[in-house]
Amino acid sequence: MGVWRSLNKSELVAALLLIGVGVFVLMHAWDWPYLTADGPGPGFFPLWIGICIIALAALLVVLQVVHTINQGAVSATNWAGAGRVLGGWSGLMLCIALLQPAGFVVSFLLLVMILVMAVFRRTFLSALIVGVSASAGFWVLFVKLLRVQLPAGPWGF
Amino acid sequence: MQRQYAVAFGAVLTAACLIAAPAQAFTPDRTIEFMVHSGPGAGNDIFARAVQGLLEKTKLAPQSIQVVNKTGGGGLVAMSYLNEKKSESNLLAVFTSVWFVNPQIRKKAKVTMQDLTPIARLILEPSVMTVRADKPWKTAKDFFDAAKANPGKLKQSGGSLSGRDNTTRHLLMKASGAEWQFISMKSGGERVAALLGGHVDMYIMEPAEAIEQIRAGKVRVLATLMKKRIPSLPNVPTITEQGYDIPEVPQARGFVGPPGMTPDVKSYYVGLFTKLHASPEWKGFVKENLYEDGFLTGQELDKFVNEYTQQMRSILKEAGIKLVR
Amino acid sequence: MEILANLMHGFAVALEPMNLLWCFIGVFFGTVVGILPGLGPSATVALLLPLTMQMNPTGGIIMLAGIYYGAKYGGSTTSILLNVPGESASVVTCLDGFEMAKNGRAGPALGIAAISSFVAGTVGVVLLMLVAPPVAEFALRFGPPEYFALMALGLSMVVLLAGKSMIKALISMFVGLWLATIGIDMFTDGERYTFDYIELMDGVNFVVVAIGTFAIGEVLANLVSTTGGQMFEVPKGLRNLMPNWQDLKDSRFAFVNGSLIGFFVGVLPGAGSTIASFVSYGVEKAVSKHPEKFGTGVIEGVAAPEAANNSETGGALVPLLTLGIPGSATTAILLAALIIWGMRPGPLLIQDHPEMFWGLVASMYIGNVMLLVLNLPLVPVFAQILRLPAYVLYPLILGVSMIGVYSVDQRLFDCWLVGFLGLLGYLMRKIEYPPAPLILGLVLGDLMENAVRQSLMMSKGDVSILYSRPLAAVMLVLTVLVLIGPMFRRVDIWRLRAAEQDV
């Protein structure tokens, strides 16, 4: 029981997931020709890549268990930090989802506001200032001056 | 009474003509987009930009032109995109042979040239069979004999399996009874380097590349893979002259518009390219690049589209490429 | 000497006022394009191609070339300051460059990048001028087996990028190799791992992966412990914002190493500046007296890849100008431009058009000087960006990342992908999987697989083709040395410890 508690769970989960990835890669590679008349086929490389990933990840799992038995407990999770990361990432994904319907400028403004207010805990005013200047600045620099295409919403930008 | 009706009728008719007349003359009202299915620097991207440059130089374009790259799936993204822009009058795309081949070999490529509005075919790119100059082969037959003596040992560099290099190879192998290997390489530079470095024995080149290498004494052209001899290589016999009857497989380049193009828009663009084709700058461009003038519009172009599709179909089948439609 | 006479003639052409202007315009635009992530020199050169049709040829080629090598200068800026790789080759600069920025040494990092680019760019031109034809001939001897050996050497660099856990670095590399297989297989026209996504048919775009795992991953990782205030120290005073003499001394070997490796890799068609940067970084680390410090912010770790990156342009012009072979998209456009101007690229180009070649060479010397003068004063200015508090800087990084990714192909799919890859980048950092090997695998995987398959096709399955040819054999031996090298070091350290304990 003590061993289980002191296992670095995130490391273990990652290694197990990687074994899963390796299996996934391998399974699909199995469907393709391994060798053709001319030389290695499309299945050759992916097959070996899958095998290597599985082998290395499995090795990691073993080492994790051995290592933890020798080392002991692992530090506690930083929930506040993880929350910030989740908040930041969700904001980013929301922005990406809104790129097509609302255009870059508006979506990015939203992202900045979320980041500054929710993640960095600054005032609404700071968020607004940073957000508006950043999105407007990017728009002027990239769309107007450099003629780079950015997604535009129904309001033209 | 009748006279009044006649006058009224005449007035209405005149009015109708006056209203209808301006609608006949279309000119683009904003930036014209040339869509290209590859990234910057690829063959047809450069072609599109060259056409853009020539239209600007000859001042034939009333609006500015912009080349837009829509890459993906070897052309299928571009073709689908064009297909969606029905009746869009400021958008054209550059078509190449790939546009004919794709729908036949890729399930997801559902759009065909017949769905779109072909505007003009501008050039044909000939191809020639080249070997390194220090090899003993002087004619196509020499190469085929060497291949027959060592089946599968000689090598040809080229692009993808469904590309022109490989389909031509299958045609040559069938006509000569010889067999040799095909090594796919990603870029044109690698393919030529492979030939020059002696890693492969034969490469199918375009005349513009070949001319310079010949001048420097690095390569020798064994045969021209077209029906007629190429003006810049007058001493090189065609493959047919040498006794091997294969169909001509030119790489064609031209412009095509979205489906549902109205006649006045289409005739505007046809007129534009006709004027370009007549200009000395265009003729100079074709000459410098050693292209073949393949100007076709209207009904002849539609005929070509259908014939070429069929021709590619049978060639692909012969080459053993899987057809999905 | 004939070369000197030709060069003098070239300078006469390059110093004409109009040509100087075109040179300046070219390098200026190049730098701007280089600084912006995602937007590459090939797109810009392509954009300007129609314009050059109305220009005189010499001015035109001077300007287009200026954009090409100018862009290499700018690529390091966002890499060092924001951990956003501007283009593929700049990924390696991120490794130590961003660490230096974190240590308050952004100024010296940017400065050494500019200086190193100048030195290597100039060396590249010198080599182009002196040894182009024989080097081109030599490069022709590189066939698929030699490319394979080169890629193997490149991949062995993973050993040097490993950090604490070799296993994790290897896994990262294999995942990168797997990502490289996604797309249409050139040899069979079959699709691999595309799952009916049209957007994946051409493979996963490198810029998207690099920006996602490096830039966005870093931002997310920093959110864990940030307060929103100023992130890193930015020292005051010009002396602290520029490289000092010690920095220049430490980078001496990096200049040489990077210039030579970059030039030579550039000559090989299809190889690319990313490999050059990785290999020169690896070599620098391998011969360093303090290899364990690489990755924490050593100046040579910035100087070497930046040098390789820049002299690669000189190398890439070699096959173009001496054989008429374009090695990359940008050189393909230059080739088209030359044809349009009536100059046929081929082995006789330099003979037929000496004024164009020597004018170009001379203008490249001038251009590199212009770039140094343009970029160096900007260093203290750019370094001030890091004074911005995190709550301003991080959103900016995310914005630049999204714009950079979207500018590649104008696809929303890429933006979604970069969002998920950002999460992956964060997770990788959290459990200490290094992202650099993943990029290495992604870049080299394609080339290596192609090289292996081409080689085995050429030899009809006989594996010995991969090691029997002399050039390939030499590189493979080097690869083995790189792979087992660290073990010797460990043995040395054990011996030292054992010796210490006895005393």
mmCIF file of N, CA, C and O in Angstrom, chain B residues 216-246:
data_model
loop_
_atom_site.group_PDB
_atom_site.id
_atom_site.type_symbol
_atom_site.label_atom_id
_atom_site.label_comp_id
_atom_site.label_asym_id
_atom_site.label_seq_id
_atom_site.Cartn_x
_atom_site.Cartn_y
_atom_site.Cartn_z
ATOM 1 N N ALA B 216 26.580 21.850 -71.149
ATOM 2 C CA ALA B 216 27.763 21.668 -70.307
ATOM 3 C C ALA B 216 28.332 20.281 -70.452
ATOM 4 O O ALA B 216 29.284 19.917 -69.774
ATOM 5 N N GLY B 217 27.693 19.489 -71.292
ATOM 6 C CA GLY B 217 28.227 18.160 -71.545
ATOM 7 C C GLY B 217 27.957 17.145 -70.459
ATOM 8 O O GLY B 217 28.658 16.149 -70.343
ATOM 9 N N LYS B 218 26.956 17.406 -69.633
ATOM 10 C CA LYS B 218 26.735 16.490 -68.520
ATOM 11 C C LYS B 218 25.746 15.389 -68.838
ATOM 12 O O LYS B 218 25.800 14.308 -68.252
ATOM 13 N N VAL B 219 24.782 15.677 -69.706
ATOM 14 C CA VAL B 219 23.782 14.654 -69.997
ATOM 15 C C VAL B 219 23.606 14.500 -71.489
ATOM 16 O O VAL B 219 24.041 15.326 -72.292
ATOM 17 N N ARG B 220 22.935 13.437 -71.822
ATOM 18 C CA ARG B 220 22.598 13.184 -73.214
ATOM 19 C C ARG B 220 21.118 12.844 -73.253
ATOM 20 O O ARG B 220 20.618 12.093 -72.417
ATOM 21 N N VAL B 221 20.424 13.389 -74.258
ATOM 22 C CA VAL B 221 19.001 13.088 -74.393
ATOM 23 C C VAL B 221 18.849 11.941 -75.372
ATOM 24 O O VAL B 221 19.306 12.022 -76.506
ATOM 25 N N LEU B 222 18.196 10.891 -74.943
ATOM 26 C CA LEU B 222 18.049 9.734 -75.817
ATOM 27 C C LEU B 222 16.845 9.863 -76.741
ATOM 28 O O LEU B 222 16.877 9.405 -77.868
ATOM 29 N N ALA B 223 15.777 10.470 -76.219
ATOM 30 C CA ALA B 223 14.574 10.574 -77.043
ATOM 31 C C ALA B 223 13.686 11.674 -76.512
ATOM 32 O O ALA B 223 13.697 11.988 -75.322
ATOM 33 N N THR B 224 12.922 12.253 -77.436
ATOM 34 C CA THR B 224 11.898 13.223 -77.046
ATOM 35 C C THR B 224 10.600 12.449 -76.914
ATOM 36 O O THR B 224 10.227 11.699 -77.809
ATOM 37 N N LEU B 225 9.897 12.652 -75.791
ATOM 38 C CA LEU B 225 8.710 11.843 -75.550
ATOM 39 C C LEU B 225 7.453 12.542 -76.034
ATOM 40 O O LEU B 225 6.419 12.529 -75.375
ATOM 41 N N MET B 226 7.540 13.166 -77.184
ATOM 42 C CA MET B 226 6.381 13.844 -77.746
ATOM 43 C C MET B 226 6.196 13.374 -79.177
ATOM 44 O O MET B 226 7.056 12.698 -79.731
ATOM 45 N N LYS B 227 5.101 13.809 -79.798
ATOM 46 C CA LYS B 227 4.836 13.341 -81.166
ATOM 47 C C LYS B 227 5.794 13.982 -82.164
ATOM 48 O O LYS B 227 6.176 13.370 -83.147
ATOM 49 N N LYS B 228 6.160 15.243 -81.870
ATOM 50 C CA LYS B 228 7.037 15.931 -82.827
ATOM 51 C C LYS B 228 8.333 16.301 -82.128
ATOM 52 O O LYS B 228 8.375 16.448 -80.917
ATOM 53 N N ARG B 229 9.362 16.519 -82.917
ATOM 54 C CA ARG B 229 10.631 16.938 -82.335
ATOM 55 C C ARG B 229 10.497 18.318 -81.719
ATOM 56 O O ARG B 229 9.739 19.139 -82.172
ATOM 57 N N ILE B 230 11.290 18.538 -80.688
ATOM 58 C CA ILE B 230 11.247 19.835 -80.001
ATOM 59 C C ILE B 230 12.168 20.806 -80.720
ATOM 60 O O ILE B 230 13.298 20.456 -81.040
ATOM 61 N N PRO B 231 11.720 22.032 -80.975
ATOM 62 C CA PRO B 231 12.545 22.989 -81.720
ATOM 63 C C PRO B 231 13.924 23.217 -81.114
ATOM 64 O O PRO B 231 14.900 23.368 -81.834
ATOM 65 N N SER B 232 14.004 23.208 -79.796
ATOM 66 C CA SER B 232 15.306 23.496 -79.197
ATOM 67 C C SER B 232 16.228 22.293 -79.228
ATOM 68 O O SER B 232 17.422 22.409 -78.960
ATOM 69 N N LEU B 233 15.672 21.102 -79.536
ATOM 70 C CA LEU B 233 16.505 19.903 -79.635
ATOM 71 C C LEU B 233 16.240 19.257 -80.985
ATOM 72 O O LEU B 233 15.666 18.165 -81.068
ATOM 73 N N PRO B 234 16.621 19.917 -82.052
ATOM 74 C CA PRO B 234 16.208 19.427 -83.371
ATOM 75 C C PRO B 234 16.850 18.104 -83.763
ATOM 76 O O PRO B 234 16.330 17.391 -84.616
ATOM 77 N N ASN B 235 17.963 17.777 -83.125
ATOM 78 C CA ASN B 235 18.639 16.543 -83.522
ATOM 79 C C ASN B 235 18.235 15.339 -82.706
ATOM 80 O O ASN B 235 18.766 14.248 -82.894
ATOM 81 N N VAL B 236 17.322 15.543 -81.803
ATOM 82 C CA VAL B 236 16.920 14.408 -80.973
ATOM 83 C C VAL B 236 15.656 13.782 -81.539
ATOM 84 O O VAL B 236 14.620 14.432 -81.617
ATOM 85 N N PRO B 237 15.729 12.535 -81.943
ATOM 86 C CA PRO B 237 14.543 11.900 -82.516
ATOM 87 C C PRO B 237 13.489 11.641 -81.448
ATOM 88 O O PRO B 237 13.810 11.481 -80.271
ATOM 89 N N THR B 238 12.243 11.584 -81.905
ATOM 90 C CA THR B 238 11.179 11.289 -80.957
ATOM 91 C C THR B 238 11.174 9.800 -80.675
ATOM 92 O O THR B 238 11.764 9.004 -81.395
ATOM 93 N N ILE B 239 10.466 9.430 -79.655
ATOM 94 C CA ILE B 239 10.420 8.019 -79.264
ATOM 95 C C ILE B 239 9.677 7.221 -80.337
ATOM 96 O O ILE B 239 9.966 6.044 -80.577
ATOM 97 N N THR B 240 8.709 7.887 -80.990
ATOM 98 C CA THR B 240 7.968 7.187 -82.035
ATOM 99 C C THR B 240 8.866 6.950 -83.236
ATOM 100 O O THR B 240 8.822 5.898 -83.862
ATOM 101 N N GLU B 241 9.680 7.952 -83.553
ATOM 102 C CA GLU B 241 10.600 7.784 -84.673
ATOM 103 C C GLU B 241 11.533 6.608 -84.436
ATOM 104 O O GLU B 241 11.978 5.960 -85.371
ATOM 105 N N GLN B 242 11.849 6.368 -83.169
ATOM 106 C CA GLN B 242 12.767 5.288 -82.860
ATOM 107 C C GLN B 242 12.065 3.949 -82.799
ATOM 108 O O GLN B 242 12.676 2.934 -82.472
ATOM 109 N N GLY B 243 10.783 3.951 -83.114
ATOM 110 C CA GLY B 243 10.092 2.686 -83.249
ATOM 111 C C GLY B 243 9.251 2.268 -82.059
ATOM 112 O O GLY B 243 8.740 1.159 -82.021
ATOM 113 N N TYR B 244 9.104 3.162 -81.064
ATOM 114 C CA TYR B 244 8.294 2.772 -79.913
ATOM 115 C C TYR B 244 7.076 3.666 -79.872
ATOM 116 O O TYR B 244 7.177 4.874 -79.677
ATOM 117 N N ASP B 245 5.930 3.068 -80.072
ATOM 118 C CA ASP B 245 4.733 3.875 -80.195
ATOM 119 C C ASP B 245 4.071 4.040 -78.839
ATOM 120 O O ASP B 245 3.397 3.144 -78.345
ATOM 121 N N ILE B 246 4.264 5.187 -78.233
ATOM 122 C CA ILE B 246 3.565 5.441 -76.972
ATOM 123 C C ILE B 246 2.736 6.710 -77.117
ATOM 124 O O ILE B 246 3.089 7.599 -77.876
#
